[in-house]
PDB file of C-alpha atoms in Angstrom:
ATOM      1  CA  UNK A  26     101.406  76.738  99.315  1.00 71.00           C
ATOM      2  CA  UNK A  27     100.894  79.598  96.981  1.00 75.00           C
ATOM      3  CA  UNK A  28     102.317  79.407  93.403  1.00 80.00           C
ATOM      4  CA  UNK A  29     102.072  82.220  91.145  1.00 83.00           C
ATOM      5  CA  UNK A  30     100.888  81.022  87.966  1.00 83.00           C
ATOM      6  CA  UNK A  31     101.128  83.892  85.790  1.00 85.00           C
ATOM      7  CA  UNK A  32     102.566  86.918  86.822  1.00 86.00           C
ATOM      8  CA  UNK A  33     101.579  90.133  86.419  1.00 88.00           C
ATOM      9  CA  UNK A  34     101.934  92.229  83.130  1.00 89.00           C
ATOM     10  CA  UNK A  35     101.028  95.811  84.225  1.00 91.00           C
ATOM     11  CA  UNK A  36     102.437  97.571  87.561  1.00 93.00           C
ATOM     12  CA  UNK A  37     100.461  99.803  89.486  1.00 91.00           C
ATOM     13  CA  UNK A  38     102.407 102.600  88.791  1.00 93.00           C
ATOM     14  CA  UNK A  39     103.980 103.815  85.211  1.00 94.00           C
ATOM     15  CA  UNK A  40     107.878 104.574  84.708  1.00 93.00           C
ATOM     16  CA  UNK A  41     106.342 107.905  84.188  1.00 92.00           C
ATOM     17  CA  UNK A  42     104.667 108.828  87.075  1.00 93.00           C
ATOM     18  CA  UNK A  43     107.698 107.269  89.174  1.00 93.00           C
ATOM     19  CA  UNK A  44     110.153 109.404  87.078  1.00 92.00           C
ATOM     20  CA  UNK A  45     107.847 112.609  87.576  1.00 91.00           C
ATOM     21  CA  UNK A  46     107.714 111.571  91.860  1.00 91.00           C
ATOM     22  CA  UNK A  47     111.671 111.520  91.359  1.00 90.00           C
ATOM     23  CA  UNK A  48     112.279 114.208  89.623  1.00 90.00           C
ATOM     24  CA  UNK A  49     113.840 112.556  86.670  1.00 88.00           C
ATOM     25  CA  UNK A  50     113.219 114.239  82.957  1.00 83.00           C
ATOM     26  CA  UNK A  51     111.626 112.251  80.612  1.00 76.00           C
ATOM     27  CA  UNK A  52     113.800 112.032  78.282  1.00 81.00           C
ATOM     28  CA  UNK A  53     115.926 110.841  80.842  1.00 83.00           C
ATOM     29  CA  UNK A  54     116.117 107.181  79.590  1.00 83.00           C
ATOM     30  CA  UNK A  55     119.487 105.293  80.470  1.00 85.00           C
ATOM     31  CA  UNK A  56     117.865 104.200  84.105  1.00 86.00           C
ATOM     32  CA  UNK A  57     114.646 103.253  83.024  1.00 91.00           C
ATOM     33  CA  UNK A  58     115.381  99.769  83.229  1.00 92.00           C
ATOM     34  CA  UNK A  59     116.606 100.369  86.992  1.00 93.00           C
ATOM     35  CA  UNK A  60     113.091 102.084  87.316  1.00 93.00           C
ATOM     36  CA  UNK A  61     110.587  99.397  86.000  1.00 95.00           C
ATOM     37  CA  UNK A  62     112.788  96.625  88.173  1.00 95.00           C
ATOM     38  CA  UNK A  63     112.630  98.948  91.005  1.00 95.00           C
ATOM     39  CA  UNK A  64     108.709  99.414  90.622  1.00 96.00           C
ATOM     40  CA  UNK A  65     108.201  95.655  90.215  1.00 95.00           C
ATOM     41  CA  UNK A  66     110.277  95.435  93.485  1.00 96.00           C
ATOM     42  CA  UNK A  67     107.965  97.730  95.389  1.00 95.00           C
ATOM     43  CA  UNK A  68     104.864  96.522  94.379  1.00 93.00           C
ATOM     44  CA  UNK A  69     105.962  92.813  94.983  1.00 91.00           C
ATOM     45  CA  UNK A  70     107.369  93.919  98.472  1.00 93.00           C
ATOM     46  CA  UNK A  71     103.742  95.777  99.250  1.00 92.00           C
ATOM     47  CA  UNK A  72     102.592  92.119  98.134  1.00 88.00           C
ATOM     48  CA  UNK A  73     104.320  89.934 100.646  1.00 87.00           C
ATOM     49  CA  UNK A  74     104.419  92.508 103.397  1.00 89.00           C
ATOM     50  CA  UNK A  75     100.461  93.251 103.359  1.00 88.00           C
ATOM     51  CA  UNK A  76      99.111  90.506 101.638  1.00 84.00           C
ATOM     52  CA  UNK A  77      97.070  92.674  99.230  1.00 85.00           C
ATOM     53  CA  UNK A  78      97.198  92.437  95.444  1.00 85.00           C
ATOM     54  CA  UNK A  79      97.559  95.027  93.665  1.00 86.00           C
ATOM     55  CA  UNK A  80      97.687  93.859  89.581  1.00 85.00           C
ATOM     56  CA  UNK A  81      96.014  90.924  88.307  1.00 82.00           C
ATOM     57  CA  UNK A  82      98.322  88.270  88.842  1.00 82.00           C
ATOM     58  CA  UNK A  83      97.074  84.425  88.539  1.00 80.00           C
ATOM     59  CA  UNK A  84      97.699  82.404  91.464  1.00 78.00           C
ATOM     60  CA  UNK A  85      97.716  78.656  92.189  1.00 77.00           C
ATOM     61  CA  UNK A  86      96.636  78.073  96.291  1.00 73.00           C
ATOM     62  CA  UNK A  87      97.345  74.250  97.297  1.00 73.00           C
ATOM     63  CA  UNK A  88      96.617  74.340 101.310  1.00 70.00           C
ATOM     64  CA  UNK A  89      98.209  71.586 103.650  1.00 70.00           C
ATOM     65  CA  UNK A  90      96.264  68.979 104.616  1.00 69.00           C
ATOM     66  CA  UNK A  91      96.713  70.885 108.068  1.00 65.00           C
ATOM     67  CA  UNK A  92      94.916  73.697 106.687  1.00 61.00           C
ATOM     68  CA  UNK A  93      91.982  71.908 105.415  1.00 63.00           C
ATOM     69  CA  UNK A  94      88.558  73.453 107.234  1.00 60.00           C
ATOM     70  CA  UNK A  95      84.998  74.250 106.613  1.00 56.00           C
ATOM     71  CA  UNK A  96      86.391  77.964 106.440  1.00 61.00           C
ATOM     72  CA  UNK A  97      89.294  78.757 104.926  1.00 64.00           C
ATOM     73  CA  UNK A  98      91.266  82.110 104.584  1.00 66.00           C
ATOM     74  CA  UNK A  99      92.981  83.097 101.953  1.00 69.00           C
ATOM     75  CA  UNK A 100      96.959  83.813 102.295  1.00 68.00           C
ATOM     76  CA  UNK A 101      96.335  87.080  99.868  1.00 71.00           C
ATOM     77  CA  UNK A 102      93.289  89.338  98.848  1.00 68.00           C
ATOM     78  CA  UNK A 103      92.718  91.525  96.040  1.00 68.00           C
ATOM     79  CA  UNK A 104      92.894  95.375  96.474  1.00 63.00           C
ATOM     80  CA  UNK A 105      91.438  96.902  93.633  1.00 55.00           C
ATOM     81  CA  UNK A 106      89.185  93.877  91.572  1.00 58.00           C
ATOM     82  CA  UNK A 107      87.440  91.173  92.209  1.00 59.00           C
ATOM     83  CA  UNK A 108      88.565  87.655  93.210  1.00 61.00           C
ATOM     84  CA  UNK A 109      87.638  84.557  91.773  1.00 62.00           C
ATOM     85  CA  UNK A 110      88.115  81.189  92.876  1.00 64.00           C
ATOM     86  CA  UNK A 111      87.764  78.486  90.632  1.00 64.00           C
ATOM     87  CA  UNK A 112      87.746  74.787  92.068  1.00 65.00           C
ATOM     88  CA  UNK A 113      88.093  71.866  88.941  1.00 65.00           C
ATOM     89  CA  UNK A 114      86.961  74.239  86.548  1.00 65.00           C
ATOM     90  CA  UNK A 115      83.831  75.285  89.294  1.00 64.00           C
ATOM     91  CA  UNK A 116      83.880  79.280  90.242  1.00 60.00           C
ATOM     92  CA  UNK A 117      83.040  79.672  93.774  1.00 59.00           C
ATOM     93  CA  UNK A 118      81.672  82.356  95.745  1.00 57.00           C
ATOM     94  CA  UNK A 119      84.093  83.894  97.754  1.00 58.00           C
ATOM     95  CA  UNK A 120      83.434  86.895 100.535  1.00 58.00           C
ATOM     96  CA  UNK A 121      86.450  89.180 100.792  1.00 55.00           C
ATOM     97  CA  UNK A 122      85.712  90.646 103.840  1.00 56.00           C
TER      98      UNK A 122
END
């Protein structure tokens, strides 16, 4: 199971640069709530859909004891950093291909 231990704080894309794609002024401002939620919803959907991640988000993985192997894969990978696994306090190496 994969728990999400600490969201993230910073979407790949700015209200800005979605309000420029849409064509909205900027000093437009009585939707931008309805923009950020709407840019969290993308990004999350992109998420779940691919499995890639695209802002640093911390995760908590606890695998079945189906799922237990020599090899493992991950349920999600990172897109644009690195990934680190850390095992009691332990970093492993991890190959992300």
């Amino acid at each position: 199971m994969l728990i999400v231990k600490t969201p993230a704080t910073v979407e790949p894309v700015t209200r800005a640069e979605a309000k420029r794609h849409a064509r909205i002024f900027e000093g437009y401002v009585t939707e931008d709530g309805d923009i950020d939620f709407l840019i969290t919803a993308a990004r999350v959907k992109f998420e779940q859909e691919s499995g890639y991640i695209l802002s640093e988000t911390e995760y908590e993985w606890r695998p079945a004891a189906s799922e237990l192997a020599t090899v493992m894969r991950l349920p999600i990978r990172p897109y644009l950093s690195d990934l680190a696994i850390v095992d009691d306090g332990d970093t492993l190496a991890v190959d992300t291909d």
